């Protein structure tokens, strides 16, 4: 298919259509709104044969996905920020019930103060929920990761839900050329939903029972193992995706000009694009800088990161989130992954609440890291403090 | 008519001896018949019937959270509809009063407004029994609970029961009823009727709790009948917004019903509190006037 110029949200909605969910349950919230509006139109126009449930809250949106998935249907929802926070209890519960639900997250800051703009605090705060977390650098990745997420989640060795995260406004509202796969290709890749078990009067089973101390620990262990196994499932299905669609997703992390880099920048999401441009300019000036993009935050690819960074002298992590009272979540985990390697790793919390991050900021951060200055909020307006 | 010999709620569960809810659920499932998928919120029922790896349910059953049973049921219904299974398979929610009139209210309102084809049955034991007898929005006036205790400055719960049946009538529900486990045939018929009515239907079932209310578990049926006979539990049906049937009774004063339970003991000991008992009698009288339950 030729590239089409589309808004990110519409590209996502069109891709979800191709995945043929039978039940869509969603509640509108900025900047996710265009996705659910797009899907509503698609269903209204008969371009997708699905039940579209207009729920009264995000809490009910994901709850309805639980019911529909347990009843044997492929499901979709999308949300962001406060919506995800309202869903919190259901997020954890749906993962524990091992239901293969795919949910788009148009990443947005968390209130208070109220902000509709981008950072990644919302999905990061759900990092311990047992959902897979994939992050898109651009709209093409947002499209591809939706298809791939269904494939991984519905794998009977995995059976987990997944967030497909893409930065709110920066990707969701931006027009970019994207390659939307054909229906035939997606059908061949995904196939129809084949539930591992379901609510069925012909074969009655109980879902969502309670576990006493004799059993609970094993449930958590099995869940953790499944999240870890998802790394290999991503590699396997990501490779198959590459063979079918020409875009390879067999790696959980991706290096950019990293092979001979002395300074490595680590980032997730759309900021990677800006970083790549900044790296090109710094390389032209003779600076040996590279990027390690993290595409999959859960499971966290610790071994892949340690391996990719083994040769660098300094690491600068860009965190669009903050674990208040500690540091940025990605920075904390990268330090854990690289424990014992002896590489200085500096964390920079930046871009929160939609604060712009430009190439000059990336360059400035490289300078700070080289000087050994880090673990800070970057870009604060001192006059406001 | 559905086969009343079917037992979809098996023996061996962990309910207290004399539990009104477990008896109610057995009858509810007999009314619902085969081909029923049950959704339950967190509560007594979920805990006493599904300790992993055992289950008392012989019909498909799902529990997710305390407050989302109606939303989960909405999803189940939508999936069945899309798969062409709806009608052949039906969706039934069974939840306690805490999950229903309090924390689950938003999801219930949303599901009823959207018009999903399912039946919601609340087994009303008039408090949060699972967590140890705390008041809910369905706790009756003056009942002593651990969060509405009677004391020097208190006569127990200071608010009347929230009238959820009428709230759901206002949502345009095609079938709303009240029933009690003390009249099993009436309960089963109402459930069967609701399950065969298109759209979101609601039945609130009086389910005495011997542990929470403080009476001998052998007397659950008796206590249930006393509630109806004194007018504190009117049994009625509202079809398409119109009252269509009411259980008529030769009413007795509320005293005997109250005296039979420890949760109202403070109204009689150390001295009889005439003023408060009169207020409860007024609630029964208002029910009688509203629903016309008196045999003339």
XYZ file of C-alpha atoms in Angstrom:
681
model
C 0.000 0.000 0.000
C 1.233 3.531 -0.690
C 1.937 5.751 2.299
C -1.062 7.752 3.417
C -0.960 11.105 5.176
C -3.085 10.625 8.291
C -3.550 11.898 11.793
C -2.024 9.493 14.315
C -5.315 8.784 16.077
C -7.074 7.997 12.832
C -4.208 5.736 11.767
C -4.617 3.894 15.063
C -8.409 3.669 14.652
C -8.032 2.306 11.106
C -5.526 -0.254 12.356
C -7.788 -1.351 15.184
C -10.501 -1.845 12.550
C -8.167 -4.192 10.667
C -7.636 -6.217 13.853
C -11.400 -6.904 13.903
C -12.262 -6.441 17.594
C -15.809 -7.666 18.224
C -16.378 -5.414 21.214
C -15.062 -1.872 21.671
C -15.722 -0.174 24.974
C -14.383 3.296 25.502
C -14.904 6.654 27.164
C -13.643 9.837 25.532
C -10.773 11.794 27.062
C -8.282 14.217 25.538
C -5.952 13.442 23.733
C -7.315 9.931 23.129
C -10.667 11.228 21.844
C -10.039 11.026 18.099
C -9.367 7.303 18.369
C -12.720 6.456 19.936
C -14.483 8.929 17.654
C -12.749 7.329 14.679
C -13.796 3.860 15.778
C -17.361 5.021 16.448
C -17.552 6.319 12.865
C -16.033 3.155 11.483
C -18.657 1.037 13.280
C -21.463 3.459 12.370
C -20.475 3.251 8.712
C -20.498 -0.546 8.766
C -16.766 -0.752 8.104
C -16.296 -2.908 11.217
C -18.800 -5.423 12.554
C -18.391 -4.710 16.270
C -20.423 -3.839 19.335
C -19.425 -0.322 20.386
C -20.346 0.234 24.049
C -20.613 3.895 25.063
C -19.844 3.422 28.733
C -20.262 6.036 31.447
C -16.631 6.003 32.610
C -13.195 4.613 31.895
C -13.696 2.361 34.884
C -16.616 0.719 33.099
C -14.812 0.775 29.739
C -12.158 -1.649 30.881
C -14.642 -3.595 33.040
C -16.776 -4.249 29.958
C -13.638 -5.372 28.124
C -13.128 -7.942 30.897
C -16.633 -9.327 30.402
C -16.411 -9.357 26.620
C -12.958 -10.915 26.555
C -13.990 -13.583 29.071
C -17.011 -14.297 26.885
C -14.688 -15.029 23.975
C -14.493 -11.797 21.990
C -11.490 -9.791 20.837
C -11.785 -6.389 22.511
C -10.303 -2.888 22.330
C -10.251 0.204 24.466
C -8.173 3.360 24.579
C -7.548 5.935 27.250
C -5.039 8.298 28.822
C -4.089 10.055 32.056
C -7.035 10.542 34.432
C -8.957 7.877 32.546
C -6.227 5.362 33.144
C -6.062 6.437 36.778
C -9.807 5.893 37.134
C -9.343 2.425 35.622
C -6.516 1.552 37.997
C -8.297 -1.197 39.896
C -9.540 -2.773 36.662
C -6.074 -2.513 35.086
C -4.592 -4.705 37.782
C -7.607 -7.021 37.884
C -7.758 -7.663 34.127
C -4.068 -8.540 34.093
C -4.466 -10.937 37.019
C -7.344 -12.588 35.177
C -4.926 -13.094 32.248
C -7.243 -11.593 29.648
C -5.730 -10.602 26.282
C -6.956 -7.013 26.058
C -5.249 -4.376 23.901
C -5.574 -0.758 24.985
C -4.150 2.302 23.271
C -2.684 4.926 25.599
C -2.282 8.446 24.213
C 0.188 9.388 26.930
C -0.710 12.469 28.988
C 0.322 14.079 32.272
C -1.498 13.387 35.542
C -3.381 15.986 37.605
C -2.914 18.079 39.804
C -2.320 20.584 38.398
C -4.551 19.649 35.504
C -2.656 19.205 32.257
C -3.905 17.739 29.012
C -0.435 17.679 27.471
C 2.072 14.925 27.003
C 4.330 13.064 29.326
C 4.400 9.371 30.183
C 3.438 9.478 33.842
C 0.100 7.755 33.197
C 1.314 4.469 31.740
C 4.422 4.453 33.925
C 2.290 4.552 37.063
C 0.786 1.245 35.892
C 4.165 -0.409 35.500
C 3.511 -2.960 38.276
C 0.090 -3.981 36.995
C 1.218 -6.958 34.920
C 0.231 -5.384 31.575
C 2.748 -5.360 28.767
C 3.860 -1.835 27.857
C 4.959 -1.006 24.315
C 6.026 2.535 23.334
C 5.836 3.943 19.807
C 8.349 6.427 18.435
C 6.119 7.531 15.574
C 2.689 6.871 14.125
C 3.931 3.990 11.989
C 5.077 2.233 15.141
C 1.781 3.046 16.857
C 0.021 1.303 13.970
C 2.330 -1.707 13.854
C 2.475 -2.214 17.611
C -1.323 -2.458 17.808
C -1.324 -5.421 15.419
C 1.676 -6.976 17.129
C 0.146 -6.479 20.592
C -2.904 -8.585 19.694
C -0.627 -11.322 18.388
C 1.436 -11.421 21.596
C -1.475 -11.012 24.035
C -3.555 -13.788 22.473
C -0.631 -16.223 22.315
C -1.728 -19.069 24.592
C 1.725 -19.099 26.191
C 1.256 -15.452 27.207
C -2.414 -14.451 27.782
C -1.768 -10.930 29.011
C -3.186 -7.483 28.293
C -1.045 -4.783 26.651
C -0.799 -1.006 26.483
C 0.262 0.433 23.161
C 1.621 3.810 24.257
C 2.051 6.781 21.931
C 2.648 10.331 23.033
C -0.505 12.416 23.272
C -0.772 15.281 20.755
C 2.864 14.805 19.657
C 1.771 11.615 17.867
C -1.990 11.337 18.356
C -2.781 14.684 16.716
C 0.068 14.849 14.204
C -0.284 14.057 10.531
C 2.441 11.746 9.283
C 2.730 9.432 6.303
C 1.878 5.902 7.438
C 1.635 2.531 5.780
C -1.688 1.026 6.866
C -1.531 -2.719 6.182
C -4.193 -4.420 4.093
C -7.042 -6.369 5.663
C -5.774 -9.579 4.067
C -2.298 -9.130 5.562
C -3.641 -8.429 9.059
C -6.108 -11.324 8.841
C -3.311 -13.672 7.832
C -1.044 -12.414 10.613
C -3.593 -12.373 13.448
C -6.275 -14.865 12.522
C -9.535 -14.886 14.460
C -9.503 -14.657 18.255
C -9.031 -18.118 19.684
C -9.751 -17.828 23.427
C -7.881 -20.170 25.739
C -11.035 -20.504 27.843
C -14.330 -18.648 27.939
C -17.716 -18.234 29.597
C -19.803 -20.873 27.891
C -22.899 -22.675 29.166
C -21.810 -25.840 27.381
C -18.562 -25.939 29.367
C -19.092 -23.944 32.576
C -16.053 -22.647 34.432
C -15.587 -20.032 37.155
C -13.497 -16.931 36.393
C -11.990 -14.600 38.966
C -12.194 -16.685 42.102
C -10.394 -15.713 45.264
C -7.147 -17.302 46.399
C -6.115 -18.054 49.949
C -2.490 -17.666 51.140
C -1.950 -21.287 50.048
C -2.391 -20.270 46.392
C -1.918 -16.511 45.894
C 1.894 -16.487 45.703
C 1.881 -19.061 42.891
C -0.626 -16.979 40.905
C 1.718 -13.995 41.141
C 4.703 -16.131 40.160
C 2.904 -17.521 37.107
C 1.815 -14.002 36.123
C 5.377 -12.692 36.457
C 6.691 -15.602 34.398
C 4.168 -14.837 31.654
C 5.275 -11.187 31.517
C 8.891 -12.328 31.234
C 7.952 -14.857 28.534
C 6.343 -12.026 26.583
C 9.851 -10.781 25.733
C 10.513 -13.868 23.641
C 7.005 -13.743 22.214
C 7.681 -10.158 21.129
C 10.948 -11.199 19.489
C 9.297 -14.127 17.727
C 6.124 -12.383 16.557
C 8.044 -9.154 15.911
C 10.298 -11.050 13.521
C 7.293 -12.646 11.796
C 5.733 -9.185 11.567
C 8.888 -7.938 9.852
C 8.802 -10.759 7.341
C 5.168 -10.039 6.515
C 5.014 -6.264 6.686
C 8.635 -5.285 6.075
C 9.141 -3.552 9.407
C 11.070 -5.590 11.917
C 10.116 -5.587 15.604
C 12.229 -8.512 16.751
C 14.116 -6.369 19.286
C 12.814 -4.880 22.534
C 15.451 -2.150 22.325
C 16.863 -0.456 19.260
C 20.230 1.221 18.852
C 20.769 4.300 16.689
C 24.422 5.087 15.877
C 25.220 3.281 19.104
C 27.944 0.877 17.884
C 30.879 3.223 18.518
C 29.128 5.715 20.802
C 30.823 7.051 23.923
C 27.661 8.719 25.226
C 24.434 6.783 25.024
C 21.041 8.455 25.375
C 18.185 6.244 26.505
C 14.603 7.213 25.765
C 11.087 5.950 25.014
C 8.447 7.283 22.632
C 8.390 10.267 20.310
C 11.371 11.986 21.947
C 13.514 9.350 20.200
C 12.877 11.086 16.871
C 14.127 14.427 18.147
C 17.063 12.660 19.759
C 18.049 10.959 16.500
C 18.129 14.326 14.716
C 20.206 15.826 17.535
C 22.589 12.860 17.350
C 23.052 13.367 13.606
C 24.035 16.981 14.241
C 26.360 16.056 17.103
C 27.953 13.316 15.003
C 28.602 15.904 12.285
C 30.480 17.875 14.943
C 32.519 14.764 15.759
C 30.749 13.821 18.990
C 30.348 10.080 19.441
C 26.742 9.956 20.628
C 24.133 7.256 20.113
C 20.597 6.383 21.163
C 19.190 3.280 22.779
C 15.441 3.327 22.258
C 13.368 1.245 24.652
C 10.330 -0.047 22.804
C 9.118 -2.429 25.493
C 9.041 -1.162 29.080
C 7.240 -4.246 30.458
C 8.760 -6.731 30.373
C 11.822 -4.564 31.033
C 14.624 -5.665 28.702
C 17.380 -5.393 31.334
C 19.818 -7.871 29.746
C 19.383 -6.315 26.276
C 20.110 -2.872 27.723
C 23.187 -3.992 29.667
C 24.541 -5.708 26.552
C 23.882 -2.717 24.304
C 25.572 -0.297 26.728
C 28.614 -2.410 27.632
C 30.977 -0.311 25.528
C 29.781 3.230 26.312
C 31.453 5.674 28.736
C 28.394 7.653 29.864
C 24.649 7.154 29.808
C 21.975 9.864 29.848
C 18.416 8.681 30.455
C 15.535 10.904 29.343
C 12.518 10.371 31.596
C 9.116 11.834 30.776
C 7.911 10.785 34.195
C 8.995 11.086 37.794
C 8.653 8.728 40.731
C 8.336 11.564 43.215
C 10.831 11.212 46.021
C 13.018 8.967 43.887
C 13.961 9.504 40.203
C 12.558 8.901 36.739
C 11.311 5.348 36.349
C 13.368 4.502 33.273
C 16.530 5.822 34.912
C 15.957 3.725 38.005
C 15.474 0.590 35.940
C 18.426 1.252 33.629
C 20.647 1.643 36.683
C 19.351 -1.672 37.977
C 19.960 -3.302 34.596
C 23.542 -1.990 34.462
C 24.425 -2.613 38.099
C 28.057 -3.676 38.349
C 29.049 -2.481 34.870
C 30.575 0.662 36.313
C 29.080 2.986 33.712
C 28.002 6.391 35.048
C 24.256 6.710 34.385
C 22.521 10.075 34.749
C 18.803 10.603 34.779
C 17.048 13.672 33.365
C 13.375 14.284 34.106
C 12.107 16.509 31.324
C 9.192 17.433 29.122
C 6.599 16.945 31.847
C 3.119 18.300 31.166
C 3.946 18.995 27.524
C 7.048 21.131 28.047
C 8.792 21.198 24.678
C 12.035 19.229 24.301
C 14.177 20.361 21.376
C 17.398 19.239 19.743
C 19.317 21.891 21.671
C 18.025 20.374 24.916
C 19.280 16.935 23.939
C 22.690 18.434 23.122
C 22.747 20.284 26.441
C 21.938 17.038 28.279
C 24.842 15.265 26.563
C 27.137 18.063 27.774
C 25.751 17.748 31.319
C 26.239 13.968 31.304
C 29.809 14.311 30.052
C 30.496 16.703 32.930
C 29.010 14.199 35.394
C 26.008 16.358 36.186
C 22.692 14.576 36.222
C 19.848 13.050 38.220
C 17.870 16.261 37.942
C 14.820 17.960 36.500
C 16.033 19.395 33.196
C 14.756 22.671 31.789
C 13.275 24.210 34.927
C 12.386 27.895 34.665
C 14.407 29.125 37.599
C 12.482 32.431 37.734
C 9.324 30.529 38.643
C 10.852 28.665 41.554
C -41.280 -22.827 32.271
C -37.749 -23.577 33.395
C -36.845 -26.886 35.035
C -36.988 -26.239 38.796
C -35.163 -29.483 39.567
C -31.907 -28.098 38.231
C -29.319 -27.372 40.918
C -26.741 -24.959 39.521
C -25.517 -23.824 42.934
C -23.881 -26.802 44.519
C -23.629 -27.926 48.106
C -20.257 -27.712 49.860
C -19.865 -23.924 49.781
C -18.733 -22.033 52.878
C -21.828 -19.981 53.773
C -22.897 -19.747 57.419
C -25.549 -22.234 58.522
C -28.904 -20.549 57.953
C -27.541 -18.082 55.377
C -30.397 -16.357 53.581
C -28.230 -15.367 50.631
C -27.151 -18.910 49.745
C -30.763 -20.127 49.800
C -31.770 -17.126 47.721
C -29.064 -17.833 45.136
C -30.140 -21.456 44.807
C -33.695 -20.309 44.081
C -32.565 -17.480 41.806
C -30.698 -19.985 39.628
C -33.735 -22.285 39.584
C -35.699 -19.299 38.311
C -33.051 -18.317 35.769
C -32.821 -21.827 34.382
C -30.133 -23.396 32.253
C -27.964 -21.436 29.833
C -27.305 -18.653 32.324
C -23.962 -16.877 32.658
C -23.593 -15.334 36.115
C -21.580 -12.237 36.980
C -20.962 -11.475 40.646
C -19.284 -8.576 42.397
C -17.025 -9.108 45.390
C -18.983 -9.994 48.508
C -20.151 -12.786 50.798
C -21.449 -14.818 47.879
C -18.224 -14.639 45.884
C -16.116 -15.511 48.912
C -18.161 -18.405 50.235
C -18.737 -19.978 46.820
C -15.356 -19.750 45.056
C -12.294 -20.411 47.185
C -9.743 -21.477 44.548
C -9.511 -24.279 43.400
C -13.130 -25.045 44.289
C -16.372 -23.575 43.023
C -20.032 -24.014 43.917
C -21.151 -22.791 40.479
C -22.312 -25.287 37.880
C -23.151 -22.497 35.483
C -20.464 -20.200 33.947
C -19.554 -17.567 36.518
C -17.262 -14.526 36.579
C -16.162 -12.157 39.308
C -13.956 -9.160 38.641
C -14.268 -6.425 41.281
C -16.584 -5.077 43.958
C -18.107 -2.254 41.942
C -18.049 -3.332 38.300
C -20.386 -6.343 37.941
C -22.863 -4.429 35.753
C -20.097 -3.182 33.464
C -18.616 -6.679 33.199
C -22.125 -7.980 32.442
C -22.454 -5.279 29.750
C -19.326 -6.666 28.114
C -20.497 -10.268 28.404
C -23.843 -9.315 26.869
C -22.208 -7.385 24.023
C -19.913 -10.310 23.262
C -22.797 -12.807 23.244
C -24.780 -10.479 20.981
C -21.923 -10.145 18.535
C -21.319 -13.881 18.512
C -25.015 -14.657 17.965
C -25.262 -16.400 21.347
C -27.512 -13.903 23.144
C -30.964 -15.354 23.794
C -29.665 -18.890 23.762
C -27.435 -17.792 26.641
C -28.554 -15.175 29.157
C -26.712 -12.883 31.546
C -27.537 -12.643 35.247
C -25.813 -10.514 37.873
C -26.135 -11.596 41.494
C -24.686 -9.154 44.014
C -25.097 -8.086 47.605
C -26.551 -4.762 48.722
C -23.198 -3.064 49.353
C -22.018 -3.810 45.817
C -25.416 -2.804 44.475
C -26.844 0.253 46.197
C -23.476 1.803 47.137
C -20.190 1.206 45.342
C -21.628 -0.374 42.182
C -24.245 2.312 41.627
C -22.421 4.128 38.790
C -21.920 0.950 36.764
C -25.529 -0.139 37.355
C -26.853 3.235 36.269
C -24.669 3.173 33.144
C -25.664 -0.358 32.172
C -29.397 0.292 32.714
C -29.243 3.559 30.768
C -27.585 1.732 27.858
C -30.314 -0.898 27.923
C -28.227 -4.065 27.999
C -30.246 -7.269 28.001
C -29.464 -8.699 31.439
C -31.050 -9.229 34.832
C -29.544 -7.829 38.014
C -30.570 -9.542 41.240
C -29.497 -7.976 44.529
C -29.562 -10.247 47.557
C -30.222 -7.672 50.221
C -28.909 -8.659 53.649
C -28.997 -4.987 54.595
C -25.320 -4.383 55.423
C -21.742 -5.150 54.399
C -21.799 -8.638 55.888
C -18.649 -9.932 54.207
C -16.443 -7.400 55.963
C -18.145 -7.709 59.328
C -21.569 -6.063 59.453
C -20.977 -2.434 58.502
C -23.886 -0.259 57.344
C -24.720 0.065 53.657
C -27.192 2.288 51.832
C -29.642 -0.600 52.188
C -29.365 -0.851 55.968
C -32.760 -0.106 57.524
C -33.457 2.772 59.862
C -32.198 2.222 63.421
C -30.320 -1.012 62.699
C -27.226 -1.463 64.841
C -24.143 -2.214 62.726
C -20.443 -1.857 63.485
C -20.322 1.490 61.645
C -23.753 2.656 62.765
C -23.631 1.420 66.348
C -26.303 2.243 68.850
C -25.025 4.110 71.884
C -25.763 6.893 74.297
C -25.992 9.387 71.434
C -27.211 6.994 68.715
C -30.148 4.733 67.975
C -28.220 2.983 65.209
C -28.398 3.708 61.480
C -29.929 7.159 61.127
C -31.122 6.951 57.501
C -33.843 4.908 55.795
C -33.004 2.391 53.040
C -32.066 3.808 49.655
C -34.894 2.961 47.271
C -32.898 1.453 44.405
C -35.906 -0.276 42.771
C -37.535 3.116 42.212
C -34.251 4.609 40.985
C -34.084 1.877 38.353
C -37.735 2.369 37.436
C -36.698 5.956 36.708
C -33.991 4.551 34.407
C -36.768 3.069 32.263
C -36.196 -0.537 33.272
C -38.918 -2.747 31.760
C -39.116 -4.969 34.852
C -38.355 -4.095 38.464
C -39.445 -6.273 41.370
C -38.845 -6.997 45.005
C -38.989 -10.498 46.431
C -37.811 -12.509 49.388
C -36.152 -15.866 49.831
C -38.941 -16.572 52.313
C -41.401 -16.962 49.380
C -39.420 -19.215 47.043
C -42.026 -19.762 44.310
C -42.686 -16.033 44.026
C -38.916 -15.396 43.828
C -38.337 -18.050 41.156
C -41.261 -16.816 39.041
C -40.014 -13.228 39.211
C -36.499 -14.216 38.197
C -37.862 -16.274 35.319
C -39.993 -13.329 34.226
C -37.041 -10.927 34.382
C -34.781 -13.287 32.442
C -37.429 -13.488 29.723
C -37.884 -9.726 29.545
C -35.770 -7.889 26.989
C -33.600 -5.178 28.499
C -32.102 -4.462 31.908
C -34.264 -5.890 34.716
C -33.820 -5.596 38.452
C -34.975 -7.669 41.420
C -34.120 -6.879 45.026
C -34.385 -9.961 47.216
C -34.723 -9.837 50.982
C -32.064 -12.249 52.278
C -31.867 -12.381 56.089
C -28.392 -12.798 57.565
C -28.414 -14.713 60.856
C -24.851 -13.655 61.679
C -25.315 -9.962 60.949
C -28.848 -9.551 62.227
C -28.417 -11.714 65.313
C -30.942 -14.549 65.322
C -30.855 -18.357 65.297
C -29.977 -19.564 61.796
C -32.849 -22.044 61.904
C -35.254 -19.080 61.776
C -34.155 -17.460 58.501
C -37.376 -18.279 56.637
C -39.470 -17.143 59.601
C -37.612 -13.827 59.856
C -38.022 -13.349 56.112
C -41.789 -13.834 56.321
C -42.065 -11.506 59.330
C -40.472 -8.689 57.292
C -43.200 -9.025 54.676
C -46.017 -9.402 57.204
C -45.132 -6.209 59.074
C -44.830 -4.157 55.890
C -41.117 -3.406 56.091
C -40.472 -5.545 52.977
C -43.164 -4.957 50.386
C -43.093 -7.523 47.550
C -44.150 -5.974 44.267
C -43.581 -5.912 40.521
C -43.281 -2.815 38.352
C -43.612 -3.528 34.629
C -42.799 -0.697 32.224
C -43.061 1.770 35.084
C -46.474 0.591 36.332
C -47.131 -1.288 39.566
C -48.631 -4.592 38.403
C -48.594 -6.875 41.422
C -48.261 -6.568 45.177
C -48.220 -9.257 47.837
C -51.144 -8.415 50.107
C -50.834 -9.140 53.816
C -52.846 -8.832 57.004
C -50.306 -6.513 58.547
C -48.944 -6.949 62.077
C -47.043 -4.254 64.034
C -43.286 -4.055 63.403
C -42.486 -4.935 67.037
C -42.233 -8.707 66.716
C -39.949 -8.480 63.654
C -37.665 -6.018 65.440
C -37.644 -7.951 68.708
C -36.539 -11.131 66.953
C -33.181 -9.577 65.956
C -30.198 -8.361 67.969
C -29.607 -5.471 65.552
C -32.743 -3.792 66.929
C -32.271 -4.902 70.543
C -31.343 -1.376 71.655
C -34.885 -0.253 70.843
C -36.255 -2.508 73.586
C -33.488 -2.710 76.209
C -32.924 -1.401 78.797
C -36.183 0.445 78.134
C -38.543 0.400 75.210
C -37.923 3.356 72.872
C -41.467 4.129 71.772
C -40.506 7.157 69.713
C -38.038 5.248 67.524
C -40.273 2.198 67.137
C -43.023 4.563 66.027
C -40.711 5.932 63.313
C -40.080 2.409 62.012
C -43.813 1.689 62.135
C -44.294 4.854 60.073
C -41.913 3.468 57.424
C -44.015 0.271 57.262
C -47.224 2.329 57.085
C -45.781 4.420 54.266
C -44.890 1.246 52.355
C -48.437 -0.012 52.858
C -49.908 3.228 51.558
C -47.503 3.449 48.606
C -47.884 -0.118 47.380
C -51.328 -0.997 48.772
C -50.221 -4.083 50.624
C -53.002 -4.169 53.237
C -55.773 -6.745 52.983
C -58.845 -4.600 53.552
